C-alpha cells in the first residue's frame, strides 16, 4: 500500500514538471529561414535598380540571340547561284534572289551587283560600307550589355557603402546601448546588394561575350561571301590574261 501511495503522489509531480518551465522539455524556437524574396526586400532600393538591369540584360540577350542567329543562317549554294546568274547575264534575277534571301551577306552582294561595270575598287568599297552598316545593326544593344556588366557590381558596392553608413549611424544614435539588432538592417543591405550586383554583373558579362562570339561568326561569313564575290568579278580578267 505504501508503494501505491508513493506512486500516486509522484504522478501529479511529474505532470507539473512536464507542464512547467523545464529546460529539457521546453521546445526550442527555430529561426525562420530566409528566402530570395526576403533577401531582395532587405537589400533596399538598390535591389530595384539591379532588378531592372537584370530584366534589360535578359531582354537584350534573347532578342540579339534570335536576330544574330537568323542573320547567320544562309543557303550554302548562295554564291553558286549568284555566280550562275551573273555569268548568264541575269542581273535582275541575281538582285531578286539577294532580296529574297534577306541576310547581311545577301544585302552586301546585292550592293556589289548594283555596282557592276564600275572599277573593282568602287565595288569593294560599296560592299564594305554596307558590311559596316550591317555589323553595326548586329551589335545593337551590346554596348548596353557591356555597361550592365561593368556597372551592376559598382551599384552593388554603392549599396554596400550606404548600408554600412546606415549601420554606423544607428550605432552612433544608440550610444552605450548598442544592440546587434540595431545593426542588422544596415549589414543586411550592405551584404545583399553586393551579392546582387555581382550576380547581375557576372550574368551580363557572360551574355555579352556570348553575343560577341555570335557576331564574329556572322562577320566571318560576310567576309567569306565578299571575297567569293570579288573573285567572281576578277574571273573574266584572269581568263582574258590566259
Short mmCIF file of C-alpha atoms in Angstrom, two decimals:
data_model
loop_
_atom_site.label_atom_id
_atom_site.label_comp_id
_atom_site.label_asym_id
_atom_site.label_seq_id
_atom_site.Cartn_x
_atom_site.Cartn_y
_atom_site.Cartn_z
CA UNK A 1 0.00 0.00 0.00
CA UNK A 2 2.87 2.37 0.76
CA UNK A 3 4.29 1.86 -2.75
CA UNK A 4 0.92 2.61 -4.31
CA UNK A 5 0.60 5.79 -2.29
CA UNK A 6 4.07 6.98 -3.26
CA UNK A 7 3.29 6.33 -6.95
CA UNK A 8 0.07 8.31 -6.69
CA UNK A 9 1.99 11.26 -5.26
CA UNK A 10 4.76 11.08 -7.93
CA UNK A 11 2.38 11.18 -10.92
CA UNK A 12 1.00 14.72 -10.21
CA UNK A 13 4.51 15.96 -9.51
CA UNK A 14 5.73 14.57 -12.82
CA UNK A 15 2.80 16.19 -14.63
CA UNK A 16 3.56 19.57 -13.07
CA UNK A 17 7.20 19.23 -14.04
CA UNK A 18 6.30 18.48 -17.66
CA UNK A 19 3.86 21.40 -17.82
CA UNK A 20 6.29 23.81 -16.20
CA UNK A 21 9.40 25.60 -17.45
CA UNK A 22 11.54 22.52 -17.67
CA UNK A 23 14.57 23.45 -19.84
CA UNK A 24 14.83 19.92 -21.12
CA UNK A 25 11.21 19.56 -22.18
CA UNK A 26 10.54 23.16 -23.27
CA UNK A 27 10.52 23.34 -27.13
CA UNK A 28 13.30 25.39 -28.69
CA UNK A 29 12.26 28.17 -31.07
CA UNK A 30 13.53 27.61 -34.60
CA UNK A 31 14.74 30.66 -36.54
CA UNK A 32 12.94 31.43 -39.78
CA UNK A 33 14.83 30.61 -42.97
CA UNK A 34 15.48 33.49 -45.35
CA UNK A 35 14.38 33.04 -48.96
CA UNK A 36 15.43 35.02 -52.03
CA UNK A 37 12.47 37.38 -51.78
CA UNK A 38 13.31 38.28 -48.17
CA UNK A 39 16.90 38.92 -49.17
CA UNK A 40 15.83 41.18 -52.03
CA UNK A 41 13.49 43.16 -49.79
CA UNK A 42 16.15 43.68 -47.15
CA UNK A 43 18.55 44.93 -49.83
CA UNK A 44 16.62 48.19 -50.16
CA UNK A 45 16.11 50.37 -53.21
CA UNK A 46 19.42 49.31 -54.74
CA UNK A 47 17.90 45.89 -55.44
CA UNK A 48 15.16 47.54 -57.51
CA UNK A 49 17.81 49.11 -59.74
CA UNK A 50 19.60 45.77 -60.07
CA UNK A 51 16.32 44.02 -60.90
CA UNK A 52 15.65 46.49 -63.73
CA UNK A 53 19.18 45.97 -65.07
CA UNK A 54 18.77 42.19 -64.96
CA UNK A 55 15.49 42.35 -66.90
CA UNK A 56 17.13 44.60 -69.51
CA UNK A 57 20.09 42.23 -69.72
CA UNK A 58 17.94 39.16 -70.37
CA UNK A 59 15.83 41.03 -72.93
CA UNK A 60 18.92 42.04 -74.93
CA UNK A 61 20.32 38.52 -74.65
CA UNK A 62 17.25 36.74 -76.05
CA UNK A 63 16.45 39.42 -78.65
CA UNK A 64 20.01 39.64 -80.01
CA UNK A 65 20.45 35.87 -79.92
CA UNK A 66 17.41 35.49 -82.19
CA UNK A 67 18.45 38.29 -84.58
CA UNK A 68 22.10 37.23 -84.88
CA UNK A 69 21.33 33.54 -85.36
CA UNK A 70 18.77 34.42 -88.02
CA UNK A 71 21.36 36.58 -89.79
CA UNK A 72 23.85 33.70 -89.77
CA UNK A 73 21.52 31.20 -91.48
CA UNK A 74 22.14 31.13 -95.22
CA UNK A 75 21.76 28.85 -98.20
CA UNK A 76 25.09 27.01 -98.76
CA UNK A 77 24.51 27.30 -102.53
CA UNK A 78 24.04 31.09 -102.34
CA UNK A 79 27.27 32.09 -104.08
CA UNK A 80 26.95 29.32 -106.66
CA UNK A 81 23.56 30.64 -107.72
CA UNK A 82 24.84 34.22 -107.77
CA UNK A 83 27.70 33.09 -109.97
CA UNK A 84 25.33 31.36 -112.38
CA UNK A 85 23.08 34.43 -112.59
CA UNK A 86 25.96 36.82 -113.27
CA UNK A 87 27.72 34.62 -115.81
CA UNK A 88 24.43 34.15 -117.68
CA UNK A 89 23.75 37.90 -117.60
CA UNK A 90 20.63 37.61 -115.42
CA UNK A 91 21.46 40.58 -113.20
CA UNK A 92 17.87 41.32 -112.21
CA UNK A 93 17.37 37.71 -111.18
CA UNK A 94 20.53 37.89 -109.02
CA UNK A 95 19.26 41.05 -107.30
CA UNK A 96 15.84 39.48 -106.73
CA UNK A 97 17.47 36.40 -105.25
CA UNK A 98 19.54 38.53 -102.85
CA UNK A 99 16.43 40.35 -101.70
CA UNK A 100 14.61 37.06 -101.19
CA UNK A 101 17.42 35.68 -99.01
CA UNK A 102 17.47 38.94 -97.00
CA UNK A 103 20.57 38.39 -94.87
CA UNK A 104 23.51 40.75 -94.18
CA UNK A 105 25.69 38.87 -96.67
CA UNK A 106 22.94 38.95 -99.30
CA UNK A 107 22.49 42.70 -98.89
CA UNK A 108 26.23 43.19 -99.31
CA UNK A 109 26.28 41.13 -102.50
CA UNK A 110 23.22 42.97 -103.77
CA UNK A 111 25.06 46.27 -103.38
CA UNK A 112 28.03 44.81 -105.22
CA UNK A 113 25.82 43.61 -108.08
CA UNK A 114 24.27 47.06 -108.36
CA UNK A 115 27.80 48.45 -108.90
CA UNK A 116 28.75 46.05 -111.70
CA UNK A 117 30.54 47.81 -114.56
CA UNK A 118 32.40 50.18 -112.26
CA UNK A 119 36.04 49.78 -111.14
CA UNK A 120 36.63 46.88 -108.80
CA UNK A 121 37.79 49.20 -106.01
CA UNK A 122 34.48 51.10 -106.17
CA UNK A 123 32.54 47.83 -105.96
CA UNK A 124 34.59 46.65 -103.00
CA UNK A 125 34.20 49.99 -101.19
CA UNK A 126 30.41 49.86 -101.66
CA UNK A 127 30.28 46.32 -100.27
CA UNK A 128 32.43 47.26 -97.27
CA UNK A 129 30.21 50.25 -96.46
CA UNK A 130 27.15 48.03 -96.42
CA UNK A 131 29.06 45.49 -94.35
CA UNK A 132 29.95 48.08 -91.71
CA UNK A 133 26.33 49.14 -91.50
CA UNK A 134 25.16 45.53 -91.14
CA UNK A 135 27.68 44.82 -88.38
CA UNK A 136 26.52 47.91 -86.50
CA UNK A 137 22.94 46.60 -86.71
CA UNK A 138 24.01 43.23 -85.33
CA UNK A 139 25.87 44.86 -82.43
CA UNK A 140 22.88 46.95 -81.41
CA UNK A 141 22.39 46.72 -77.65
CA UNK A 142 25.78 45.15 -76.93
CA UNK A 143 27.08 48.46 -75.56
CA UNK A 144 24.24 48.48 -73.03
CA UNK A 145 25.07 44.87 -72.12
CA UNK A 146 28.72 45.78 -71.53
CA UNK A 147 27.65 48.76 -69.41
CA UNK A 148 25.48 46.50 -67.25
CA UNK A 149 28.35 44.04 -66.85
CA UNK A 150 30.61 46.80 -65.53
CA UNK A 151 28.03 48.94 -63.76
CA UNK A 152 25.98 46.37 -61.82
CA UNK A 153 28.83 45.41 -59.43
CA UNK A 154 29.55 49.09 -58.84
CA UNK A 155 25.89 49.71 -57.98
CA UNK A 156 26.06 46.74 -55.61
CA UNK A 157 29.12 48.26 -53.94
CA UNK A 158 27.21 51.52 -53.64
CA UNK A 159 24.55 49.62 -51.71
CA UNK A 160 27.31 48.20 -49.53
CA UNK A 161 28.55 51.68 -48.67
CA UNK A 162 25.07 53.06 -47.96
CA UNK A 163 24.27 50.00 -45.84
CA UNK A 164 27.40 50.42 -43.73
CA UNK A 165 26.70 54.14 -43.35
CA UNK A 166 23.23 53.21 -42.07
CA UNK A 167 24.72 50.70 -39.63
CA UNK A 168 27.25 53.17 -38.20
CA UNK A 169 24.58 55.88 -38.00
CA UNK A 170 22.42 53.61 -35.88
CA UNK A 171 25.42 52.76 -33.69
CA UNK A 172 26.12 56.44 -33.12
CA UNK A 173 22.48 57.15 -32.16
CA UNK A 174 22.33 54.14 -29.83
CA UNK A 175 25.11 55.50 -27.62
CA UNK A 176 26.10 52.99 -24.95
CA UNK A 177 23.01 50.86 -25.55
CA UNK A 178 24.36 49.16 -28.66
CA UNK A 179 22.31 46.14 -29.69
CA UNK A 180 23.14 43.81 -32.55
CA UNK A 181 19.58 44.13 -33.83
CA UNK A 182 20.20 47.83 -34.48
CA UNK A 183 22.97 46.95 -36.90
CA UNK A 184 21.28 44.04 -38.66
CA UNK A 185 19.31 46.18 -41.14
CA UNK A 186 22.34 48.06 -42.43
CA UNK A 187 24.51 44.97 -42.57
CA UNK A 188 21.81 43.07 -44.49
CA UNK A 189 21.62 45.85 -47.04
CA UNK A 190 25.40 46.07 -47.33
CA UNK A 191 25.95 42.36 -47.97
CA UNK A 192 22.87 41.60 -50.08
CA UNK A 193 23.38 44.45 -52.55
CA UNK A 194 26.96 43.31 -53.10
CA UNK A 195 25.79 39.78 -53.90
CA UNK A 196 23.03 41.07 -56.17
CA UNK A 197 25.35 43.39 -58.06
CA UNK A 198 27.92 40.66 -58.62
CA UNK A 199 25.29 38.18 -59.84
CA UNK A 200 23.85 40.64 -62.37
CA UNK A 201 27.32 41.72 -63.50
CA UNK A 202 28.57 38.16 -63.99
CA UNK A 203 25.50 37.15 -65.99
CA UNK A 204 25.79 40.27 -68.17
CA UNK A 205 29.50 39.65 -68.78
CA UNK A 206 28.99 36.06 -69.96
CA UNK A 207 25.98 37.10 -72.05
CA UNK A 208 27.98 39.90 -73.70
CA UNK A 209 30.88 37.60 -74.62
CA UNK A 210 28.42 35.03 -75.97
CA UNK A 211 26.75 37.59 -78.23
CA UNK A 212 30.10 38.95 -79.39
CA UNK A 213 31.09 35.41 -80.40
CA UNK A 214 27.88 35.07 -82.44
CA UNK A 215 28.50 38.41 -84.16
CA UNK A 216 32.08 37.39 -85.01
CA UNK A 217 30.75 34.22 -86.64
CA UNK A 218 28.35 36.21 -88.84
CA UNK A 219 31.11 38.69 -89.73
CA UNK A 220 33.36 35.84 -90.85
CA UNK A 221 30.61 34.58 -93.13
CA UNK A 222 30.14 38.08 -94.55
CA UNK A 223 33.85 38.38 -95.27
CA UNK A 224 33.86 34.98 -96.95
CA UNK A 225 30.97 35.98 -99.22
CA UNK A 226 32.69 39.26 -100.06
CA UNK A 227 35.92 37.50 -101.06
CA UNK A 228 33.99 35.00 -103.17
CA UNK A 229 32.13 37.80 -104.95
CA UNK A 230 35.31 39.76 -105.65
CA UNK A 231 36.96 36.61 -107.02
CA UNK A 232 33.92 36.18 -109.24
CA UNK A 233 34.39 39.69 -110.65
CA UNK A 234 38.07 39.03 -111.32
CA UNK A 235 37.49 35.75 -113.16
CA UNK A 236 36.85 37.29 -116.61
CA UNK A 237 40.01 39.38 -116.50
CA UNK A 238 42.01 36.37 -115.36
CA UNK A 239 40.66 34.29 -118.22
CA UNK A 240 41.47 37.08 -120.67
CA UNK A 241 45.06 37.18 -119.42
CA UNK A 242 45.36 33.47 -120.02
#
